[in-house]
Coordinates of C-alpha atoms in Angstrom, one line a residue:
M1 CA -36.9 5.0 -11.1
Q2 CA -38.9 7.5 -13.0
I3 CA -38.0 10.7 -14.8
V4 CA -41.0 12.9 -14.2
K5 CA -42.2 16.4 -15.3
K6 CA -44.1 18.5 -12.8
G7 CA -44.8 21.6 -14.8
D8 CA -41.5 22.7 -16.1
V9 CA -39.6 20.9 -13.4
E10 CA -37.9 17.6 -14.2
L11 CA -37.3 15.3 -11.3
I12 CA -35.9 11.8 -10.7
T13 CA -38.1 9.8 -8.4
F14 CA -37.9 6.2 -7.1
D15 CA -40.7 3.7 -7.4
N16 CA -40.1 2.0 -4.1
L17 CA -40.4 5.3 -2.2
T18 CA -43.4 6.4 -4.1
Q19 CA -45.2 3.2 -3.6
T20 CA -45.1 3.6 0.2
G21 CA -47.3 6.7 0.1
M22 CA -45.4 7.9 3.1
V23 CA -43.1 10.6 1.6
K24 CA -42.8 13.2 -1.1
H25 CA -39.4 13.1 -2.7
G26 CA -37.3 13.8 -5.7
F27 CA -33.8 14.6 -7.1
T28 CA -33.6 17.7 -9.2
T29 CA -32.1 18.0 -12.7
R30 CA -30.8 21.0 -14.5
H31 CA -34.3 21.7 -15.9
G32 CA -37.2 23.8 -14.7
G33 CA -35.7 26.7 -12.9
V34 CA -34.7 30.3 -13.6
S35 CA -30.9 30.2 -13.2
T36 CA -28.9 31.4 -16.2
G37 CA -25.5 30.8 -17.8
Y38 CA -23.7 27.8 -16.7
Y39 CA -25.9 27.6 -13.6
G40 CA -28.9 27.0 -16.0
T41 CA -31.5 26.5 -15.1
M42 CA -32.2 24.7 -11.8
N43 CA -29.2 25.5 -9.6
M44 CA -30.1 24.6 -6.0
G45 CA -26.9 25.8 -4.3
F46 CA -26.6 29.2 -2.6
S47 CA -22.8 28.8 -2.3
R48 CA -22.0 28.3 -6.0
G49 CA -21.5 32.1 -6.7
E50 CA -24.9 32.8 -8.3
D51 CA -27.1 35.6 -7.1
R52 CA -29.3 34.5 -4.2
A53 CA -32.6 35.5 -5.9
P54 CA -32.8 32.9 -8.7
V55 CA -31.7 30.1 -6.3
A56 CA -34.4 31.1 -3.9
E57 CA -36.9 31.2 -6.7
N58 CA -35.8 27.7 -7.7
Y59 CA -36.7 26.5 -4.2
R60 CA -40.2 28.1 -4.6
I61 CA -40.6 26.4 -7.9
L62 CA -39.6 23.0 -6.4
A63 CA -42.0 23.5 -3.5
R64 CA -44.8 24.1 -5.9
A65 CA -43.9 21.2 -8.1
L66 CA -43.9 18.8 -5.1
E67 CA -46.6 20.6 -3.2
L68 CA -44.4 21.3 -0.2
D69 CA -44.1 24.2 2.3
E70 CA -41.6 26.6 0.8
N71 CA -40.6 27.7 4.3
A72 CA -39.8 24.1 5.5
F73 CA -36.6 23.2 3.6
V74 CA -33.6 22.4 5.7
A75 CA -30.1 22.4 4.1
T76 CA -26.6 22.4 5.6
Q77 CA -23.0 23.1 4.6
Q78 CA -21.7 19.8 3.3
T79 CA -18.0 19.1 3.7
H80 CA -17.7 15.3 3.0
T81 CA -18.0 14.3 6.7
T82 CA -20.0 11.5 8.3
N83 CA -21.8 13.9 10.6
V84 CA -25.6 13.5 10.8
L85 CA -28.1 16.1 12.1
K86 CA -31.3 15.2 13.8
V87 CA -33.7 17.7 12.3
T88 CA -36.8 19.1 14.1
A89 CA -39.5 21.6 13.4
K90 CA -37.4 24.5 14.8
D91 CA -35.0 24.0 12.0
K92 CA -37.5 24.7 9.2
G93 CA -36.1 27.2 6.7
C94 CA -32.4 26.8 7.8
G95 CA -30.1 27.1 4.9
V96 CA -32.8 28.2 2.4
T97 CA -35.3 30.8 3.7
K98 CA -33.2 31.5 6.8
D99 CA -29.5 31.7 7.4
R100 CA -27.5 28.5 7.2
T101 CA -26.8 27.6 10.8
Y102 CA -25.4 24.0 10.4
H103 CA -21.9 23.4 9.1
D104 CA -19.9 20.2 8.4
I105 CA -23.1 18.1 8.1
D106 CA -23.6 15.6 5.4
G107 CA -26.6 13.6 6.7
L108 CA -30.0 14.7 7.8
M109 CA -32.7 12.7 9.5
T110 CA -36.1 13.3 11.1
N111 CA -39.3 11.6 12.3
E112 CA -41.3 14.8 12.1
K113 CA -43.8 15.4 9.3
G114 CA -43.6 18.3 6.9
I115 CA -39.9 19.0 7.1
N116 CA -38.2 19.1 3.6
L117 CA -34.7 17.6 4.1
V118 CA -32.2 18.7 1.4
I119 CA -28.9 17.4 0.3
F120 CA -26.8 18.5 -2.6
G121 CA -24.8 16.7 -5.3
A122 CA -23.1 17.1 -8.6
D123 CA -21.5 13.6 -9.0
C124 CA -21.7 12.7 -5.3
V125 CA -24.1 9.9 -4.3
P126 CA -27.4 10.8 -2.7
V127 CA -28.8 8.1 -0.5
F128 CA -32.5 8.2 0.6
L129 CA -33.7 6.2 3.6
L130 CA -37.3 5.7 4.8
D131 CA -38.2 3.7 7.9
T132 CA -41.7 2.5 7.1
K133 CA -42.4 1.1 10.6
N134 CA -41.2 4.0 12.8
K135 CA -42.0 6.7 10.2
A136 CA -38.6 8.4 9.9
I137 CA -36.5 9.5 7.0
G138 CA -32.8 10.1 6.3
L139 CA -30.8 11.7 3.5
A140 CA -27.1 11.3 3.1
H141 CA -24.5 13.0 0.8
C142 CA -22.0 10.3 0.0
G143 CA -19.1 11.6 -2.2
W144 CA -16.2 9.3 -2.8
K145 CA -14.7 10.2 0.6
G146 CA -18.1 9.8 2.4
T147 CA -18.6 6.5 0.6
A148 CA -15.1 5.3 1.7
D149 CA -15.9 6.5 5.2
R150 CA -19.2 4.4 5.2
M151 CA -21.6 7.4 5.4
A152 CA -24.6 5.3 4.3
E153 CA -23.9 2.9 7.2
K154 CA -23.4 5.8 9.6
I155 CA -26.7 7.5 8.9
L156 CA -28.5 4.2 9.2
Q157 CA -26.9 3.6 12.6
E158 CA -27.9 7.0 13.7
M159 CA -31.5 6.3 12.7
M160 CA -31.4 3.0 14.6
A161 CA -30.2 4.8 17.7
A162 CA -32.6 7.7 17.5
Y163 CA -35.8 6.1 16.2
G164 CA -35.4 2.4 16.8
T165 CA -35.1 1.7 13.1
N166 CA -34.8 -1.9 12.0
P167 CA -32.8 -2.1 8.7
K168 CA -35.4 -4.6 7.4
D169 CA -38.0 -1.9 7.6
I170 CA -36.0 0.5 5.4
V171 CA -36.8 1.5 1.9
A172 CA -33.7 2.9 0.3
A173 CA -32.8 4.6 -2.9
I174 CA -29.4 5.5 -4.5
G175 CA -29.7 8.5 -6.7
P176 CA -28.0 10.0 -9.8
S177 CA -24.3 10.4 -9.4
I178 CA -21.0 9.5 -11.1
G179 CA -21.0 5.9 -12.3
K180 CA -18.2 3.4 -12.5
C181 CA -18.1 4.2 -16.2
C182 CA -16.6 7.7 -15.4
F183 CA -15.2 7.6 -11.8
Q184 CA -11.5 7.2 -12.6
V185 CA -9.1 7.3 -9.7
D186 CA -5.5 6.6 -8.9
D187 CA -3.6 4.8 -6.1
P188 CA -4.3 7.1 -3.1
V189 CA -8.1 6.8 -3.5
V190 CA -7.9 3.0 -4.2
N191 CA -5.7 2.6 -1.1
L192 CA -8.3 4.5 1.0
F193 CA -11.1 2.2 -0.2
R194 CA -9.0 -0.9 0.4
A195 CA -8.2 0.3 4.0
Q196 CA -11.9 1.1 4.9
I197 CA -14.1 -1.1 2.7
A198 CA -13.8 -4.9 3.4
F199 CA -15.2 -5.8 -0.1
A200 CA -13.1 -3.2 -1.9
D201 CA -11.8 -5.7 -4.4
D202 CA -15.4 -6.3 -5.6
I203 CA -15.9 -2.6 -6.5
I204 CA -12.5 -1.5 -7.8
F205 CA -11.5 -2.2 -11.4
D206 CA -8.5 -1.6 -13.6
D207 CA -9.1 1.1 -16.1
P208 CA -8.3 -0.5 -19.5
T209 CA -7.9 2.9 -21.1
E210 CA -5.1 4.2 -18.9
E211 CA -2.3 2.3 -17.1
G212 CA -2.1 2.9 -13.4
K213 CA -5.7 4.2 -13.2
Y214 CA -8.8 2.5 -11.8
K215 CA -12.6 2.8 -11.7
I216 CA -14.7 2.5 -8.6
D217 CA -18.3 1.6 -8.4
L218 CA -19.8 4.0 -5.8
W219 CA -23.4 2.8 -6.4
E220 CA -22.5 -0.8 -5.6
T221 CA -20.4 0.3 -2.6
N222 CA -23.3 2.1 -1.0
H223 CA -25.7 -0.6 -2.0
R224 CA -23.6 -3.2 -0.3
L225 CA -23.0 -1.1 2.8
L226 CA -26.7 -0.9 3.3
A227 CA -27.4 -4.5 2.3
E228 CA -24.8 -5.8 4.8
M229 CA -26.6 -3.8 7.5
G230 CA -29.8 -5.8 6.6
V231 CA -31.5 -3.4 4.2
E232 CA -33.3 -5.4 1.5
N233 CA -35.4 -2.9 -0.5
I234 CA -32.8 -0.8 -2.4
E235 CA -33.4 1.0 -5.7
I236 CA -30.5 2.4 -7.8
S237 CA -31.2 5.1 -10.4
G238 CA -28.5 3.9 -12.7
L239 CA -28.1 7.5 -14.0
C240 CA -24.5 8.8 -14.3
T241 CA -24.2 12.5 -13.8
M242 CA -21.0 12.8 -15.8
C243 CA -22.3 11.0 -18.8
D244 CA -25.3 13.3 -19.1
T245 CA -24.4 16.9 -18.5
Q246 CA -27.5 18.0 -20.5
R247 CA -29.6 16.8 -17.6
F248 CA -27.2 17.0 -14.6
Y249 CA -24.4 19.1 -13.3
S250 CA -21.1 17.2 -13.0
H251 CA -18.2 18.5 -10.9
R252 CA -15.8 16.2 -12.7
K253 CA -16.8 17.4 -16.2
M254 CA -17.8 21.0 -15.5
R255 CA -15.5 21.8 -12.6
E256 CA -16.5 25.0 -10.9
N257 CA -18.6 26.4 -13.7
R258 CA -21.9 24.7 -12.6
G259 CA -24.8 24.6 -10.2
V260 CA -25.8 21.7 -8.0
M261 CA -28.8 19.3 -7.9
A262 CA -30.8 18.7 -4.7
G263 CA -32.3 15.6 -3.2
V264 CA -35.3 16.4 -1.2
M265 CA -37.6 14.2 0.9
T266 CA -40.5 15.0 3.2
L267 CA -42.4 12.7 5.6
L268 CA -46.2 12.9 5.1

């Protein structure tokens, strides 16, 4: 994992993805854009209540920083589902330079070059997948509900069906999101994980600071979901969004007064 500056834009990148030479990628921080107030400065979300103009400019800034086509971003409305969209060239611009036409989609995948897949997060776990053999990519938004619903596993299954992906050919990265240090939950969430995650007892911990509360390790949950599918090359950023609100937006800490970060990946 690297924290890199491209001009004024600060990005989180992953060594294992960079070393392939097959993609351009990054996860934005709060730094490098033109948003103001509590959106400051690199809000990537058009649905946060900020005027459209600064968000659109932030995408142009990001495109310049990563040397991407500013008209080739594809973003959807995320609603904590396990729905995955197969993206093609006709979708370029959707949700950014064109109207958002896809709703209830939390995973994107493509095997076409030059399409900038985008997912959003502000504590939720971004999962990046690259199939190095069949030359395909996937991005998944895995909040706590998506993690419990095994979204990381679902998008990999979709890539296997669509592109013939073998999990052993996957290079994966788990981006900045809320860590087990901060992700405190109560019984209903714990019960959901125990019902849906076979290894739940390995990723749920009693919170010593408050009786009846627990901590869940979302990073390890997504890591293990991928590993149990056969993925071996997985990098975890280890950066907690709630711990560092100077660098990241955090829903838990900032509630509605915030922007969102974007994970972006493009096949070369």
